[in-house]
mmCIF file of C-alpha atoms and ligand atoms in Angstrom:
data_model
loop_
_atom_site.group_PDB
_atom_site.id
_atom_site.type_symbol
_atom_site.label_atom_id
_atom_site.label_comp_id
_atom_site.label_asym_id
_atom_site.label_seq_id
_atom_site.Cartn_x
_atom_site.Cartn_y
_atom_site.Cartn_z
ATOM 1 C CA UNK A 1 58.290 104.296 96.214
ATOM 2 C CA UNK A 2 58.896 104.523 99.996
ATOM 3 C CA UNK A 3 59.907 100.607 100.099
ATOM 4 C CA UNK A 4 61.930 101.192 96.772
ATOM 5 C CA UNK A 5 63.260 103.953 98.644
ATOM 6 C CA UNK A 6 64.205 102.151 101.260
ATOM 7 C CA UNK A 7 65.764 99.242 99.461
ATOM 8 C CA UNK A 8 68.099 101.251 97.539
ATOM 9 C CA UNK A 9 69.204 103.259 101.227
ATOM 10 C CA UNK A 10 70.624 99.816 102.312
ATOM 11 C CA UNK A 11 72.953 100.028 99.466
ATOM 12 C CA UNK A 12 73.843 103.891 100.622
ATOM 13 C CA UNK A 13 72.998 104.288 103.854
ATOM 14 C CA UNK A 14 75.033 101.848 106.261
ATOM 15 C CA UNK A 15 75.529 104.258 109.298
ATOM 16 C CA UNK A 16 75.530 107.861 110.008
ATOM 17 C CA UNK A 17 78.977 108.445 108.654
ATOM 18 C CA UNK A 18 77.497 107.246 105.130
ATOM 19 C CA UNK A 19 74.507 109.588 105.100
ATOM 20 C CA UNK A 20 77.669 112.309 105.847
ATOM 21 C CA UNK A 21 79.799 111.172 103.449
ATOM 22 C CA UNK A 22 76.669 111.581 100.601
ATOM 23 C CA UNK A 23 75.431 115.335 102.445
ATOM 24 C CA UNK A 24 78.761 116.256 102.120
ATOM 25 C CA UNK A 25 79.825 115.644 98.797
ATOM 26 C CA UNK A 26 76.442 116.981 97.674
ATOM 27 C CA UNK A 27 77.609 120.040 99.033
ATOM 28 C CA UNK A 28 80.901 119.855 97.359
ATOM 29 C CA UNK A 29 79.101 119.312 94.042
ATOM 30 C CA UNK A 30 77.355 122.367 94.500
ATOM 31 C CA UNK A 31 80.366 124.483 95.407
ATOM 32 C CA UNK A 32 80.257 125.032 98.989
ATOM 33 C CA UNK A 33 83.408 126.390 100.072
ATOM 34 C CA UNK A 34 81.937 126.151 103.889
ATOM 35 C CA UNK A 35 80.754 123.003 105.189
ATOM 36 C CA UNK A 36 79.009 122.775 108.700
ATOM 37 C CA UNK A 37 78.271 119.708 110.079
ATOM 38 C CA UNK A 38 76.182 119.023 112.990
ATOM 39 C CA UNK A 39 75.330 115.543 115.089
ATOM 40 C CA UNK A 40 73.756 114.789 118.267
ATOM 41 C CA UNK A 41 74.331 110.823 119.325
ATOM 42 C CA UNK A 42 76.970 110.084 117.227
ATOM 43 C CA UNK A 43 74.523 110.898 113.856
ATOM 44 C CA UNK A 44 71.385 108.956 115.203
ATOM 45 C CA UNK A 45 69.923 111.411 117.016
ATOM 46 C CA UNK A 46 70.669 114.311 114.231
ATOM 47 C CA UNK A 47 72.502 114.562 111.068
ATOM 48 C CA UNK A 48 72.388 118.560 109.774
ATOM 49 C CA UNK A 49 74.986 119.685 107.240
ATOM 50 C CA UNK A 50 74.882 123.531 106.190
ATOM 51 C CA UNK A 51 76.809 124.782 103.137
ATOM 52 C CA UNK A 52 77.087 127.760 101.121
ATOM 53 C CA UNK A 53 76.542 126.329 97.752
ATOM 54 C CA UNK A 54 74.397 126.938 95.122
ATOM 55 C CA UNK A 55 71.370 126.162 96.488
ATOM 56 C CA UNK A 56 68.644 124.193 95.282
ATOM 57 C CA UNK A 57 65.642 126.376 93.020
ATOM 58 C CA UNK A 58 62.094 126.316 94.582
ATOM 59 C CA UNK A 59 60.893 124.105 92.161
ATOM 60 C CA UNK A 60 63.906 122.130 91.804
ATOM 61 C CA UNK A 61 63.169 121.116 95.756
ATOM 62 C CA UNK A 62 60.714 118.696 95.820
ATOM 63 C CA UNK A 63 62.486 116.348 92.769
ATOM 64 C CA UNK A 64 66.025 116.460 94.694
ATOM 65 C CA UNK A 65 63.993 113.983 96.682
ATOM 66 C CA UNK A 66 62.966 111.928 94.261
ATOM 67 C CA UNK A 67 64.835 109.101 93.003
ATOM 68 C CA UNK A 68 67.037 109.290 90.241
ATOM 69 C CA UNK A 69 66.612 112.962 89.926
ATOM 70 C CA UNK A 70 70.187 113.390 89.382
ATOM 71 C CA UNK A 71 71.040 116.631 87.803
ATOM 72 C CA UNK A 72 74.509 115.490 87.243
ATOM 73 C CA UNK A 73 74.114 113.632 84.407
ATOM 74 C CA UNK A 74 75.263 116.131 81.767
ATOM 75 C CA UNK A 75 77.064 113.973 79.092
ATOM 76 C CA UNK A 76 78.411 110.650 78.201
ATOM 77 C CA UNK A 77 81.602 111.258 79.856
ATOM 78 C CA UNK A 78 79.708 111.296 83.318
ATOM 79 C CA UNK A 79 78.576 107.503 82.960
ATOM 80 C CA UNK A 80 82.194 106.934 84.029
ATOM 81 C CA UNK A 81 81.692 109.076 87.178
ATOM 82 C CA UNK A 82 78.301 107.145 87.711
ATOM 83 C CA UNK A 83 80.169 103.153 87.255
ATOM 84 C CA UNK A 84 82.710 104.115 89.621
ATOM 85 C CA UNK A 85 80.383 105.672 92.689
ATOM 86 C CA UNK A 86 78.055 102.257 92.047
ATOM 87 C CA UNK A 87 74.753 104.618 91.876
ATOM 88 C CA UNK A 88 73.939 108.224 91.604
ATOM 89 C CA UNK A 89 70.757 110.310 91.974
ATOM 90 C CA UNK A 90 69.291 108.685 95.266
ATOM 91 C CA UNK A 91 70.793 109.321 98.080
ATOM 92 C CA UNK A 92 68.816 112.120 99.047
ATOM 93 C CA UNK A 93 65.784 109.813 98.921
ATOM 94 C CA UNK A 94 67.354 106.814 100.248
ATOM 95 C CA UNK A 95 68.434 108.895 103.336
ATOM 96 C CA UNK A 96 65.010 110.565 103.688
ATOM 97 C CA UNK A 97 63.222 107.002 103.157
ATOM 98 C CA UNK A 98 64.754 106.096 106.528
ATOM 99 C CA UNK A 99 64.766 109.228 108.594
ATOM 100 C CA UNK A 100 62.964 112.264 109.216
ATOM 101 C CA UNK A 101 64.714 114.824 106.450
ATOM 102 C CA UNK A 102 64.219 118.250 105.424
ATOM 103 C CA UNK A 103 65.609 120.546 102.847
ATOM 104 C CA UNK A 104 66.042 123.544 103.034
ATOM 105 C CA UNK A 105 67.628 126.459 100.886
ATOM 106 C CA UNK A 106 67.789 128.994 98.922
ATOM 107 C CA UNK A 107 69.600 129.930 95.598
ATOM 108 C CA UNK A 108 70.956 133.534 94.901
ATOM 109 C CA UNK A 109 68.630 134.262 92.735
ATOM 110 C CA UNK A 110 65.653 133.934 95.196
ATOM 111 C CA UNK A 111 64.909 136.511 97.604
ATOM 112 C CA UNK A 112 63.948 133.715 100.441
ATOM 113 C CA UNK A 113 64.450 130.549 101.134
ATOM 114 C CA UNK A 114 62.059 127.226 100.888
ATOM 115 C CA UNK A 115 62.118 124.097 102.154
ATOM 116 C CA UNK A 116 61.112 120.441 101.630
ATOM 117 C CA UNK A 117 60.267 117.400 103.634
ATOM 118 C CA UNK A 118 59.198 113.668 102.431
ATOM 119 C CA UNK A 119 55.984 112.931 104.609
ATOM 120 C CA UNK A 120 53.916 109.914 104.807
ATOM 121 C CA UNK A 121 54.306 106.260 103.038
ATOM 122 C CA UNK A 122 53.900 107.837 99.722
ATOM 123 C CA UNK A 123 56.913 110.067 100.298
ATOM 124 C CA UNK A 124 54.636 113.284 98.676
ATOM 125 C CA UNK A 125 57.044 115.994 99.171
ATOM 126 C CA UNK A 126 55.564 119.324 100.898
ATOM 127 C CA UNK A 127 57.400 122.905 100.323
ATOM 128 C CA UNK A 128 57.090 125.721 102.396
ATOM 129 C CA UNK A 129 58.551 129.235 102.933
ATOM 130 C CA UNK A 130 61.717 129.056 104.921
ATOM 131 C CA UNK A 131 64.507 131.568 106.882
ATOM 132 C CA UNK A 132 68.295 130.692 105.050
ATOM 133 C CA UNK A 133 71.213 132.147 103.017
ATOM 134 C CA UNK A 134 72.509 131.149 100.018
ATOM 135 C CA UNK A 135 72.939 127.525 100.323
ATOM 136 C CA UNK A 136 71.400 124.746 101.612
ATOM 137 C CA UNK A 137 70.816 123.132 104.896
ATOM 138 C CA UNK A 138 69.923 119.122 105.226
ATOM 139 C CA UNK A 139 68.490 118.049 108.220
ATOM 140 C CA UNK A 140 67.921 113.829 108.939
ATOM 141 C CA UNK A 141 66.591 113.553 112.450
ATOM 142 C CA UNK A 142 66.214 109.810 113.584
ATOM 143 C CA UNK A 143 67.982 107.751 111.137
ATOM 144 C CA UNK A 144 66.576 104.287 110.731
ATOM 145 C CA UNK A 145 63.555 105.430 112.529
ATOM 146 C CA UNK A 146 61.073 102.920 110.183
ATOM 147 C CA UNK A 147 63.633 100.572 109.951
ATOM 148 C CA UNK A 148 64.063 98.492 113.077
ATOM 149 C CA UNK A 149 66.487 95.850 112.017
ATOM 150 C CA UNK A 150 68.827 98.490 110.484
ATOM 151 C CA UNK A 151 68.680 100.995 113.720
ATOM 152 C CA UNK A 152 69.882 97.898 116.052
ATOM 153 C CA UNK A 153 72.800 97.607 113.743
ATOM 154 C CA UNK A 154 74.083 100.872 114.693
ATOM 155 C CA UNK A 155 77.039 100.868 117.514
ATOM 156 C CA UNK A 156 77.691 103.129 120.251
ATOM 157 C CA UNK A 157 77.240 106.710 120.128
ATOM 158 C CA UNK A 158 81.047 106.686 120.244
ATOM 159 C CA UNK A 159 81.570 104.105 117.694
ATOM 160 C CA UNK A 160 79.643 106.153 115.138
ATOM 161 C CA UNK A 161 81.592 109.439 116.046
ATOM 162 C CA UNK A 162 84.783 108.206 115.349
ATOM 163 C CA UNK A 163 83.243 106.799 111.945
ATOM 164 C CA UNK A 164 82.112 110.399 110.983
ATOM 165 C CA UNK A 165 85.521 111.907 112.383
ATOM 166 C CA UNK A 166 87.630 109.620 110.049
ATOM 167 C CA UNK A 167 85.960 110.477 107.121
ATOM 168 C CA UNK A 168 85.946 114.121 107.825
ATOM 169 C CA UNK A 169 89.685 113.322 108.385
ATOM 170 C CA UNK A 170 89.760 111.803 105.000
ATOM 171 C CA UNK A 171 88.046 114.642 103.157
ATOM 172 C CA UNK A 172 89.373 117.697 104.502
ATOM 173 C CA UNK A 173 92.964 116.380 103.897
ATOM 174 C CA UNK A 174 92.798 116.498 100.582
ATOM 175 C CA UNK A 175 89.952 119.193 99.972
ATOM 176 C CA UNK A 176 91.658 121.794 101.502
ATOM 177 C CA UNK A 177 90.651 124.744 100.420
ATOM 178 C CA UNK A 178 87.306 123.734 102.101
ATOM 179 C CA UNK A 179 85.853 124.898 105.705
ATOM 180 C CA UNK A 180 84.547 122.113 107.655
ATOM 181 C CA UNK A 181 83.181 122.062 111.153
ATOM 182 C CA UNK A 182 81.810 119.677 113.006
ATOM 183 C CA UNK A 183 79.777 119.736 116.121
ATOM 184 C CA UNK A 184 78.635 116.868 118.358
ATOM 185 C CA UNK A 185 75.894 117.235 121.041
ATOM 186 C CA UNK A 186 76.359 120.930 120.847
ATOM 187 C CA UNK A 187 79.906 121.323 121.314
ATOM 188 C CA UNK A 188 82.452 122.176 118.178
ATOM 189 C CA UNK A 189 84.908 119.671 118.359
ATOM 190 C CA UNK A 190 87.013 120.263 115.020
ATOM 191 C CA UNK A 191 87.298 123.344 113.310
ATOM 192 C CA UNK A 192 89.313 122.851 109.258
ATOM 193 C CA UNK A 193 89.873 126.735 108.552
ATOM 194 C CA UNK A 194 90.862 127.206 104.852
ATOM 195 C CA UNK A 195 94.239 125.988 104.446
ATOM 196 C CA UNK A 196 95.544 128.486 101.300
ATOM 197 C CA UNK A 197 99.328 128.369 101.690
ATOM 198 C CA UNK A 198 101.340 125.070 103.122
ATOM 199 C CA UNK A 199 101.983 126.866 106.451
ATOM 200 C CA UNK A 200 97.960 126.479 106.860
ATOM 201 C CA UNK A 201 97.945 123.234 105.378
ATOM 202 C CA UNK A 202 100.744 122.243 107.719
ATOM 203 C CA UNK A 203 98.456 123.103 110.698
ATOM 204 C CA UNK A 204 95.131 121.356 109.219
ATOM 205 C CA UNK A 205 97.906 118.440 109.355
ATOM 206 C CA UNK A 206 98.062 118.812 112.578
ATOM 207 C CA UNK A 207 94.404 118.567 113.542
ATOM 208 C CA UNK A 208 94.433 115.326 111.881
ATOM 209 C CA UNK A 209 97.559 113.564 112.777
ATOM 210 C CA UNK A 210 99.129 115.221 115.395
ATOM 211 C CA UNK A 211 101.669 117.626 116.011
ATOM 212 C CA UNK A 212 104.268 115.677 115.903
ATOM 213 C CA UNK A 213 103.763 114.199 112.694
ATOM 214 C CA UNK A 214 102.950 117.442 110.871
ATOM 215 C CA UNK A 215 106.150 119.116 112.544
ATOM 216 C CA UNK A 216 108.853 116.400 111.219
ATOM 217 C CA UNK A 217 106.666 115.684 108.121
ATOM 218 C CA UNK A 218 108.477 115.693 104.677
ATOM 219 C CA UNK A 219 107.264 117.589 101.619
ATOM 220 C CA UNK A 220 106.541 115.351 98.433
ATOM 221 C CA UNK A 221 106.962 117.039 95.598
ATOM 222 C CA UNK A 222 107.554 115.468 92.453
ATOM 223 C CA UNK A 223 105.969 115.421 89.056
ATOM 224 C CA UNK A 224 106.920 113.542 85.574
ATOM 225 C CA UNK A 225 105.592 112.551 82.202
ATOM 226 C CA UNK A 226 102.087 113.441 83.305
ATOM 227 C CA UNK A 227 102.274 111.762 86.733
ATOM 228 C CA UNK A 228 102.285 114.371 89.654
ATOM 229 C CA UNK A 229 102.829 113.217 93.478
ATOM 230 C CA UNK A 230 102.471 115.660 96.305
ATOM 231 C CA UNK A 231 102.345 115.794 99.936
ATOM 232 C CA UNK A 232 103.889 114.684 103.036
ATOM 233 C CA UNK A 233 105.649 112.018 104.775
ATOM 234 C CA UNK A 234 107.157 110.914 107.762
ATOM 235 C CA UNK A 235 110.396 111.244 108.200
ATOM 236 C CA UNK A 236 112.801 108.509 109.492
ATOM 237 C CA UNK A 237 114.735 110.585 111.705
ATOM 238 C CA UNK A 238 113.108 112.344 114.246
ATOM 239 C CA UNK A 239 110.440 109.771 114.483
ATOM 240 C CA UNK A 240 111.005 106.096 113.878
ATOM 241 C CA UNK A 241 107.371 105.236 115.311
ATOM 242 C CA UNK A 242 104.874 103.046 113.804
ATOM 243 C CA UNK A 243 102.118 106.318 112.301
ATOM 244 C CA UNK A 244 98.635 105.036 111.156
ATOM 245 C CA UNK A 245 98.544 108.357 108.959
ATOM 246 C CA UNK A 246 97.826 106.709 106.251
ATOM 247 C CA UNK A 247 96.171 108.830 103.152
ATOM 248 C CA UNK A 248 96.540 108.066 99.440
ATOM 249 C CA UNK A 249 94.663 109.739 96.938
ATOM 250 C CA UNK A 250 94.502 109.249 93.429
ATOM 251 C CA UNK A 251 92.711 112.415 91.640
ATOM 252 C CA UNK A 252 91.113 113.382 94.967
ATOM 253 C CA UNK A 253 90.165 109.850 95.797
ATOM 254 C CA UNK A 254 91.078 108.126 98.970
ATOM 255 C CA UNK A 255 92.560 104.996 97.696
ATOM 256 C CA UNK A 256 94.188 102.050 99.445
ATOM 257 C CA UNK A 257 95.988 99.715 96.879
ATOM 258 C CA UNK A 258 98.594 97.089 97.564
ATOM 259 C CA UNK A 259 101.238 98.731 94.525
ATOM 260 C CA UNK A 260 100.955 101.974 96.567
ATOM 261 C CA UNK A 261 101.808 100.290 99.790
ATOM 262 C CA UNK A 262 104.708 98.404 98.243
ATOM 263 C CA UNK A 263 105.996 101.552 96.741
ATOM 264 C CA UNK A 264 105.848 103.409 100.271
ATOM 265 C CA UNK A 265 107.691 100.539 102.154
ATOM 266 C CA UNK A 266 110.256 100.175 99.632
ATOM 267 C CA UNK A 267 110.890 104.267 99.643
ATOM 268 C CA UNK A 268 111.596 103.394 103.297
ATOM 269 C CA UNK A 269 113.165 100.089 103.367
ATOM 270 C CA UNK A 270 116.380 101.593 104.791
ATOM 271 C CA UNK A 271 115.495 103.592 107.264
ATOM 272 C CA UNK A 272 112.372 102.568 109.000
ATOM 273 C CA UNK A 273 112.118 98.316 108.447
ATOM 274 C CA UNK A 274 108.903 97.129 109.541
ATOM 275 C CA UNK A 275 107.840 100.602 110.637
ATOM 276 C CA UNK A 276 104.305 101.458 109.828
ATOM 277 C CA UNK A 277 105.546 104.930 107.875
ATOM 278 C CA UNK A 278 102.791 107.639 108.058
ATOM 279 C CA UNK A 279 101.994 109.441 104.704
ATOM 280 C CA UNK A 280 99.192 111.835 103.108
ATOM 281 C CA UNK A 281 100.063 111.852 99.537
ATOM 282 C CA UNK A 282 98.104 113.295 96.133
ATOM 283 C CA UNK A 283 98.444 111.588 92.990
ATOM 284 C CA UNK A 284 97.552 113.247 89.814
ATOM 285 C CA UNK A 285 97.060 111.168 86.538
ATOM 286 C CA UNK A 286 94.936 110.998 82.955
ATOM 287 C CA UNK A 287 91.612 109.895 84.872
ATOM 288 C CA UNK A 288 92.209 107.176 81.471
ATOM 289 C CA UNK A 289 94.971 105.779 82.715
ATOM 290 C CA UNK A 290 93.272 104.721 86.061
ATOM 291 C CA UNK A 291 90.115 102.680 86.609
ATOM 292 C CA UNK A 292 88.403 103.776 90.026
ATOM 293 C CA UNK A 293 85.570 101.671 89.433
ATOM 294 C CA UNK A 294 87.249 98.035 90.207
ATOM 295 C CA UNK A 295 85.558 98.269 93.752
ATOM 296 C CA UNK A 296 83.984 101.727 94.565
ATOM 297 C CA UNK A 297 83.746 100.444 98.144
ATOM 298 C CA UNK A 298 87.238 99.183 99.413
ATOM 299 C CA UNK A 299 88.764 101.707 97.689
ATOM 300 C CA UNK A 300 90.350 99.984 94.811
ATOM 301 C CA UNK A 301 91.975 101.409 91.542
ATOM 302 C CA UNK A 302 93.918 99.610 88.818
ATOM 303 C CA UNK A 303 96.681 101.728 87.121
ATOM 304 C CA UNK A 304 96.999 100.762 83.411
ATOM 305 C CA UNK A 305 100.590 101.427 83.790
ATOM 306 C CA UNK A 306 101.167 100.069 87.221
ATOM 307 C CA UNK A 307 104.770 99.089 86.704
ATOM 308 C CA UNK A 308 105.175 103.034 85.846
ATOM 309 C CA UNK A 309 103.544 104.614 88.973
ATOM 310 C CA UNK A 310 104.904 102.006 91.067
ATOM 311 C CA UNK A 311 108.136 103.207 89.952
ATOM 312 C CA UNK A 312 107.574 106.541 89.720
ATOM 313 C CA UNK A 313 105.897 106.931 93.345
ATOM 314 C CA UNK A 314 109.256 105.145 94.854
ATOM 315 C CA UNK A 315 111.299 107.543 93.221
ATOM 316 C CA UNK A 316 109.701 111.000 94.002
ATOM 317 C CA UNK A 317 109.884 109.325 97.835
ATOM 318 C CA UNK A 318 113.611 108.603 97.525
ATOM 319 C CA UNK A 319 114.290 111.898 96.351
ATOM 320 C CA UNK A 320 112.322 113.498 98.882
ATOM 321 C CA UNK A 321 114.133 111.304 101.881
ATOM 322 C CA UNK A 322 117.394 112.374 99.498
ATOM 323 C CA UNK A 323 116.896 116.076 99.727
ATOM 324 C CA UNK A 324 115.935 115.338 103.639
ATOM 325 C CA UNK A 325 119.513 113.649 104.031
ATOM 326 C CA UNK A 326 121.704 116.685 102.526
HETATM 327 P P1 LIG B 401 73.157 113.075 93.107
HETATM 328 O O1 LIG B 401 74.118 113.771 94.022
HETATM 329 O O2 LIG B 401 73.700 111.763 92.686
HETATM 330 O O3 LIG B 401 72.696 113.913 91.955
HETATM 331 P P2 LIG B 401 71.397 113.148 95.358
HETATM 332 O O4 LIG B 401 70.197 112.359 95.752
HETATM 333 O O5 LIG B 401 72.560 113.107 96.279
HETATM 334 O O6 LIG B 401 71.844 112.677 93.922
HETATM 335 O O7 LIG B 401 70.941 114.643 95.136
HETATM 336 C C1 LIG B 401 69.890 114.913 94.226
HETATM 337 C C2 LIG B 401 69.993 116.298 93.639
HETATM 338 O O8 LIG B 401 69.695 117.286 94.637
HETATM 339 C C3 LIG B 401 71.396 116.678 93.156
HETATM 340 O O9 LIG B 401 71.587 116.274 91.830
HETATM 341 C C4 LIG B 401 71.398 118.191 93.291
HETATM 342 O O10 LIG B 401 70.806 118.782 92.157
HETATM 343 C C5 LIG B 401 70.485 118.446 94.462
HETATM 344 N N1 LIG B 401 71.225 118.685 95.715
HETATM 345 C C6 LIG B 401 71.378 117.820 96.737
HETATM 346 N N2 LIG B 401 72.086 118.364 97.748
HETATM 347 C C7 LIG B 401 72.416 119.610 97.357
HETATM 348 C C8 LIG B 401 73.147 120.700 97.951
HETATM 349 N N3 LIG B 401 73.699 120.596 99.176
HETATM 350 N N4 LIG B 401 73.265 121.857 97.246
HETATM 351 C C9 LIG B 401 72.704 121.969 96.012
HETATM 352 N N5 LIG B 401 72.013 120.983 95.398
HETATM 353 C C10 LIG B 401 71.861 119.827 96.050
HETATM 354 MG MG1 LIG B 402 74.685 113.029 95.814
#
C-alpha cells in the first residue's frame, strides 16, 4: 500500500500548500469553527493544523489513514461532490505516505484523546493515548522525506510561504465566519478573527488586500431569479490603480472563468479602461445549473445559462457603481 500510497500523493500532494489546502478543508468538513495552522520552512520542515471539530473516534483513527476510507460518501448525490474534487478519501494517506504524520484527537464523547501514526513500509497504523481537546490536531513533519525526486521539486522556503499564504487568502475570504491563524517558524504572522458583521468582514479585507482597497471598496449586493451576487469591488474613483484582488467564487468555490472576467471589465469599461479592477465577489446558484467539475484544478466552471449570469453579474456591478455615483 505504501507505494500505492505514494502514487496517488503525486496526484494530491504537489507542495506544502496542497497538503494545507486538504488539512484544512478536512477540518472544515468536520466543523471546525477555529483553524490553527502551523509551518516551520515554508511547510517542509512542519505542517500542523489544529481545529476544533468533531474529532475523529478512537477506533475511527487508524482507518482515516487508510485509503479510501472516506466517510463522506453518504448518498448518490455526493458522487457529484467526488467528480468535481477529482478523488476523495486519500489524502490523509497520500500525505502520510510521504511524510512523517500523526493524528491526533479526540471527540466529545471521549474523555481523552488518542492518536495515530503510519509507521514502517507497510503503513500499519499504531494508536496510543494522547493529551487534546475536542478536535483534532494533524501533524506532517518532513514532507517528501522518502521521496527524493519530489522533495528537490520544492522551491524556497519563501516560495512555499507565499503558496500557503494565498490560499489561506483564498479561503478565509469567503469562509468567514471561520478563525484561521497561521504561524511560520514560530512567529504568528496572520491572525482571521471571526468576521460576523461587514464592519469585521471589512477589516479581514484588509488583512488580505490592503487597507486601501478595503476602505474605498464597493458593496455588491444584488440578487435575482435565483442568482445571488455579493461582495466588494473597487471603486473607480478614489483608486484608478491596477488591484490583483482578484476573488470569484461560485457556491464557495474559488473560480476563475473567462465569462466572469468579461462581465467584470465590461461593469467597468467606463471608468477604469485597461485597469486591472480588484474584486472579491460570491455567487450563489442551483449547484444544477453549474458544472464545477470541467477542470477541478484550474478552477473552471461552465454555467448552463452563461448568457444569463454573464448578464446578470454586469448588471448587479452597474448598479452597484450606479448607487456609488448618486
Ligand atoms: P476525505 O476527506 O475525502 O474523506 P481524507 O483522507 O482527507 O478523506 O480523510 C479521511 C477521513 O478522516 C475523513 O473522511 C474524516 O472522517 C476523517 N478526518 C480527517 N481529518 C479530520 C478532521 N480534521 N476532523 C475530523 N475528521 C477528520
Ligand atoms: Mg479530505
Amino acid at each position: 500500500p505504501q507505494l500505492a500510497n505514494q502514487i496517488a500523493a503525486g496526484e494530491v500532494v504537489e507542495r506544502p500548500a496542497s497538503v494545507i489546502k486538504e488539512l484544512v478543508e478536512n477540518s472544515l468538513d468536520a466543523g471546525a469553527t477555529r483553524v490553527d495552522i502551523e509551518i516551520e520552512k515554508g511547510g517542509s520542515k512542519l505542517i500542523k493544523i489544529q481545529d476544533n471539530g468533531s474529532g475523529i473516534a478512537k477506533e475511527q483513527l487508524a482507518l482515516a489513514l487508510s485509503r479510501h476510507a472516506t466517510s463522506k460518501l453518504a448518498s448518490l448525490d455526493d458522487l457529484d461532490a467526488i467528480l468535481s474534487f477529482g478523488f476523495r478519501g486519500e489524502a490523509l494517506a497520500s500525505i502520510s505516505s510521504v511524510s512523517r504524520l500523526t493524528l491526533t484527537s479526540r471527540t466529545a464523547e471521549q474523555t481523552e484523546a488518542w492518536q495515530a501514526y503510519a509507521e514502517g513500509s507497510d503503513m500499519a497504523v499504531k494508536v496510543m493515548p494522547a493529551a487534546h481537546p475536542v478536535g483534532s490536531t494533524v501533524e506532517a513533519v518532513d514532507l517528501f522525506f522518502n521521496t527524493p525526486a519530489r522533495r528537490r521539486f520544492l522551491k524556497s522556503d519563501k516560495t512555499e510561504f507565499t503558496h500557503i499564504d494565498e490560499w489561506l487568502k483564498r479561503i478565509a475570504l469567503v469562509r468567514k465566519e471561520i478563525h484561521f491563524t497561521l504561524k511560520h517558524n514560530g512567529k504568528m504572522v496572520r491572525n482571521y478573527r471571526p468576521a460576523m458583521s461587514d464592519t469585521q468582514y471589512l477589516q479581514r479585507l484588509a488583512q488580505v488586500s490592503g487597507k486601501q482597497f478595503s476602505e474605498q471598496a464597493l458593496r455588491v449586493d444584488c440578487s435575482h431569479n435565483g442568482l445571488q451576487l455579493s461582495g466588494y469591488i473597487q471603486s473607480p474613483h478614489f483608486d484608478a490603480t491596477s488591484s490583483d484582488t482578484q476573488y470569484f467564487y461560485v457556491n464557495g468555490r474559488l473560480v476563475r472563468d473567462r465569462l466572469v472576467n468579461h462581465a467584470v471589465r465590461q461593469a467597468f469599461a467606463q471608468q477604469l479602461a485597461g485597469v486591472q479592477v480588484g474584486y472579491v465577489l460570491m455567487l450563489t446558484l442551483d449547484p444544477h445549473q453549474v458544472d464545477v467539475n470541467v477542470h477541478p484544478a484550474k478552477h473552471e466552471v461552465r454555467f448552463h445559462e452563461s448568457r444569463y449570469v454573464h448578464d446578470f453579474i454586469l448588471q448587479a456591478l452597474q448598479s452597484a457603481l450606479t448607487q456609488a455615483e448618486s
